[in-house]
PDB file of C-alpha atoms in Angstrom:
ATOM      1  CA  MET A   1      15.342  -0.533 -12.366  1.00  0.00           C
ATOM      2  CA  CYS A   2      14.211  -3.398 -10.404  1.00  0.00           C
ATOM      3  CA  GLU A   3      17.424  -5.472  -8.862  1.00  0.00           C
ATOM      4  CA  HIS A   4      16.612  -8.913  -8.664  1.00  0.00           C
ATOM      5  CA  HIS A   5      15.877  -8.404 -12.635  1.00  0.00           C
ATOM      6  CA  LEU A   6      18.108  -5.010 -13.636  1.00  0.00           C
ATOM      7  CA  LEU A   7      14.889  -3.902 -15.443  1.00  0.00           C
ATOM      8  CA  PRO A   8      12.837  -1.097 -15.066  1.00  0.00           C
ATOM      9  CA  PHE A   9       9.280  -0.810 -13.696  1.00  0.00           C
ATOM     10  CA  PHE A  10       7.130   2.723 -14.440  1.00  0.00           C
ATOM     11  CA  GLY A  11       4.019   3.635 -13.684  1.00  0.00           C
ATOM     12  CA  ARG A  12       2.965   6.391 -10.952  1.00  0.00           C
ATOM     13  CA  ALA A  13       2.792   7.541  -7.416  1.00  0.00           C
ATOM     14  CA  SER A  14       0.125   8.928  -5.326  1.00  0.00           C
ATOM     15  CA  LEU A  15       0.945  10.399  -1.672  1.00  0.00           C
ATOM     16  CA  VAL A  16      -1.956  11.848   1.111  1.00  0.00           C
ATOM     17  CA  TYR A  17      -0.128  13.531   4.471  1.00  0.00           C
ATOM     18  CA  VAL A  18      -2.489  14.958   7.475  1.00  0.00           C
ATOM     19  CA  PRO A  19      -0.132  17.732   7.629  1.00  0.00           C
ATOM     20  CA  ASP A  20       0.114  18.785  11.853  1.00  0.00           C
ATOM     21  CA  ARG A  21       2.715  21.729  12.030  1.00  0.00           C
ATOM     22  CA  HIS A  22       4.180  21.846   9.007  1.00  0.00           C
ATOM     23  CA  ILE A  23       3.392  21.680   5.070  1.00  0.00           C
ATOM     24  CA  ALA A  24       5.496  20.310   2.648  1.00  0.00           C
ATOM     25  CA  GLY A  25       6.338  21.189  -0.843  1.00  0.00           C
ATOM     26  CA  ILE A  26       5.182  19.412  -3.655  1.00  0.00           C
ATOM     27  CA  SER A  27       8.756  20.403  -5.027  1.00  0.00           C
ATOM     28  CA  LYS A  28      10.090  18.304  -2.096  1.00  0.00           C
ATOM     29  CA  ILE A  29       8.308  15.257  -2.473  1.00  0.00           C
ATOM     30  CA  ALA A  30       8.441  14.799  -6.102  1.00  0.00           C
ATOM     31  CA  ARG A  31      12.440  14.972  -5.226  1.00  0.00           C
ATOM     32  CA  ALA A  32      12.250  12.285  -2.649  1.00  0.00           C
ATOM     33  CA  LEU A  33      10.253   9.955  -5.056  1.00  0.00           C
ATOM     34  CA  GLU A  34      12.976  10.861  -7.924  1.00  0.00           C
ATOM     35  CA  THR A  35      15.655   9.901  -4.992  1.00  0.00           C
ATOM     36  CA  THR A  36      14.637   6.630  -4.102  1.00  0.00           C
ATOM     37  CA  ALA A  37      13.850   5.606  -8.043  1.00  0.00           C
ATOM     38  CA  ARG A  38      16.780   5.819  -8.655  1.00  0.00           C
ATOM     39  CA  ARG A  39      18.480   3.412  -6.421  1.00  0.00           C
ATOM     40  CA  LEU A  40      17.968  -0.682  -7.732  1.00  0.00           C
ATOM     41  CA  GLN A  41      14.879  -1.028  -6.065  1.00  0.00           C
ATOM     42  CA  VAL A  42      11.847  -3.722  -5.677  1.00  0.00           C
ATOM     43  CA  GLN A  43       8.482  -1.692  -5.645  1.00  0.00           C
ATOM     44  CA  GLU A  44       7.568  -2.791  -1.601  1.00  0.00           C
ATOM     45  CA  ARG A  45      10.314  -0.895  -0.443  1.00  0.00           C
ATOM     46  CA  LEU A  46      10.129   1.943  -2.681  1.00  0.00           C
ATOM     47  CA  THR A  47       6.960   2.552  -1.452  1.00  0.00           C
ATOM     48  CA  GLY A  48       7.704   2.249   1.662  1.00  0.00           C
ATOM     49  CA  GLN A  49      11.000   4.230   1.725  1.00  0.00           C
ATOM     50  CA  LEU A  50       9.023   7.009   0.314  1.00  0.00           C
ATOM     51  CA  ALA A  51       6.434   7.179   3.172  1.00  0.00           C
ATOM     52  CA  ASP A  52       8.912   6.994   5.577  1.00  0.00           C
ATOM     53  CA  ALA A  53      10.945   9.924   3.378  1.00  0.00           C
ATOM     54  CA  VAL A  54       7.737  11.774   4.127  1.00  0.00           C
ATOM     55  CA  MET A  55       7.110  11.125   7.788  1.00  0.00           C
ATOM     56  CA  PHE A  56      10.526  11.720   8.605  1.00  0.00           C
ATOM     57  CA  ARG A  57      11.361  15.440   6.928  1.00  0.00           C
ATOM     58  CA  VAL A  58       7.834  16.609   7.466  1.00  0.00           C
ATOM     59  CA  LYS A  59       6.091  14.986  10.590  1.00  0.00           C
ATOM     60  CA  PRO A  60       2.506  14.633  10.196  1.00  0.00           C
ATOM     61  CA  LEU A  61       0.140  12.895  11.721  1.00  0.00           C
ATOM     62  CA  ALA A  62      -0.108  10.269   9.220  1.00  0.00           C
ATOM     63  CA  VAL A  63       0.638   9.522   5.540  1.00  0.00           C
ATOM     64  CA  ALA A  64      -0.082   6.926   2.643  1.00  0.00           C
ATOM     65  CA  CYS A  65       1.562   6.219  -0.313  1.00  0.00           C
ATOM     66  CA  ARG A  66       0.428   4.123  -3.645  1.00  0.00           C
ATOM     67  CA  VAL A  67       3.192   2.941  -6.181  1.00  0.00           C
ATOM     68  CA  GLU A  68       1.350   1.529  -9.097  1.00  0.00           C
ATOM     69  CA  ALA A  69       4.149  -0.125 -11.773  1.00  0.00           C
ATOM     70  CA  GLU A  70       4.539  -1.637 -14.511  1.00  0.00           C
ATOM     71  CA  HIS A  71       7.570  -4.123 -14.335  1.00  0.00           C
ATOM     72  CA  LEU A  72       9.764  -4.514 -17.541  1.00  0.00           C
ATOM     73  CA  CYS A  73      10.399  -8.271 -16.023  1.00  0.00           C
ATOM     74  CA  MET A  74       7.232  -9.289 -16.369  1.00  0.00           C
ATOM     75  CA  SER A  75       6.511  -7.943 -19.715  1.00  0.00           C
ATOM     76  CA  MET A  76       9.240  -9.489 -21.029  1.00  0.00           C
ATOM     77  CA  ARG A  77      10.389 -12.616 -19.526  1.00  0.00           C
ATOM     78  CA  GLY A  78       8.460 -15.084 -17.304  1.00  0.00           C
ATOM     79  CA  ILE A  79       4.962 -15.004 -17.647  1.00  0.00           C
ATOM     80  CA  GLN A  80       5.128 -12.744 -20.382  1.00  0.00           C
ATOM     81  CA  LYS A  81       1.725 -10.128 -19.204  1.00  0.00           C
ATOM     82  CA  PRO A  82       2.180  -6.532 -20.719  1.00  0.00           C
ATOM     83  CA  GLY A  83       0.017  -3.999 -19.472  1.00  0.00           C
ATOM     84  CA  HIS A  84      -0.239  -6.246 -16.107  1.00  0.00           C
ATOM     85  CA  ARG A  85       0.065  -3.538 -12.961  1.00  0.00           C
ATOM     86  CA  VAL A  86       1.206  -3.648  -9.708  1.00  0.00           C
ATOM     87  CA  ILE A  87       0.044  -1.094  -6.853  1.00  0.00           C
ATOM     88  CA  THR A  88       1.393  -1.348  -3.534  1.00  0.00           C
ATOM     89  CA  THR A  89       0.887   0.947  -0.842  1.00  0.00           C
ATOM     90  CA  ALA A  90       2.772   1.986   2.940  1.00  0.00           C
ATOM     91  CA  ILE A  91       0.565   3.911   5.481  1.00  0.00           C
ATOM     92  CA  ARG A  92       2.111   5.357   8.198  1.00  0.00           C
ATOM     93  CA  GLN A  93       1.233   7.086  11.434  1.00  0.00           C
ATOM     94  CA  GLY A  94       2.992   9.278  13.766  1.00  0.00           C
ATOM     95  CA  PRO A  95       1.938   9.461  17.264  1.00  0.00           C
ATOM     96  CA  GLY A  96      -0.656  11.276  17.416  1.00  0.00           C
ATOM     97  CA  GLY A  97      -1.428  14.219  19.493  1.00  0.00           C
ATOM     98  CA  GLY A  98      -1.153  17.110  17.006  1.00  0.00           C
ATOM     99  CA  GLU A  99      -0.429  20.647  18.016  1.00  0.00           C
ATOM    100  CA  ASN A 100      -3.988  20.947  20.413  1.00  0.00           C
ATOM    101  CA  GLY A 101      -3.316  17.479  21.576  1.00  0.00           C
ATOM    102  CA  ALA A 102      -6.180  15.624  19.544  1.00  0.00           C
ATOM    103  CA  THR A 103      -6.619  12.197  18.242  1.00  0.00           C
ATOM    104  CA  PRO A 104      -6.779  12.691  13.965  1.00  0.00           C
ATOM    105  CA  ALA A 105      -9.314  10.819  12.504  1.00  0.00           C
ATOM    106  CA  TYR A 106      -7.295   9.487   9.832  1.00  0.00           C
ATOM    107  CA  THR A 107      -8.276   5.544   9.842  1.00  0.00           C
ATOM    108  CA  PRO A 108      -5.905   3.650   7.520  1.00  0.00           C
ATOM    109  CA  SER A 109      -9.049   3.051   5.068  1.00  0.00           C
ATOM    110  CA  ASP A 110      -9.915   6.728   5.222  1.00  0.00           C
ATOM    111  CA  LEU A 111      -6.610   7.860   3.840  1.00  0.00           C
ATOM    112  CA  LEU A 112      -6.323   4.600   1.236  1.00  0.00           C
ATOM    113  CA  GLY A 113      -9.879   6.362   0.017  1.00  0.00           C
ATOM    114  CA  LEU A 114      -7.776   9.562  -0.022  1.00  0.00           C
ATOM    115  CA  LEU A 115      -5.419   8.025  -2.332  1.00  0.00           C
ATOM    116  CA  ASN A 116      -8.011   5.986  -4.188  1.00  0.00           C
ATOM    117  CA  ASN A 117      -9.788   9.868  -5.455  1.00  0.00           C
ATOM    118  CA  ARG A 118     -13.402   8.134  -3.438  1.00  0.00           C
ATOM    119  CA  GLY A 119     -11.693   9.848   0.381  1.00  0.00           C
TER     120      GLY A 119
END
């Protein structure tokens, strides 16, 4: 629900992470998204909060999150452009090191490529 206009936005969230010592259950990631999405929210903050939640709980080497959504405030009010979607991304990198001390070989471009199914 958009905190500026009190109208819903809806779409799809994609997430990629590079595990270190732990892996996350898929349902945990879905639950984190659902928890953050139920608040009055802006898409940019939602994207960052999901990436931060995975970094905090799973402690991966890196995580990238992409949210693509249609905002009813943009479809119904103002510019009135139904069907247009907004894409936001958030990339977080851990301190590196990993279990064996190696630095991860994933750049932000690599992570975005994986999110866009080009990796």
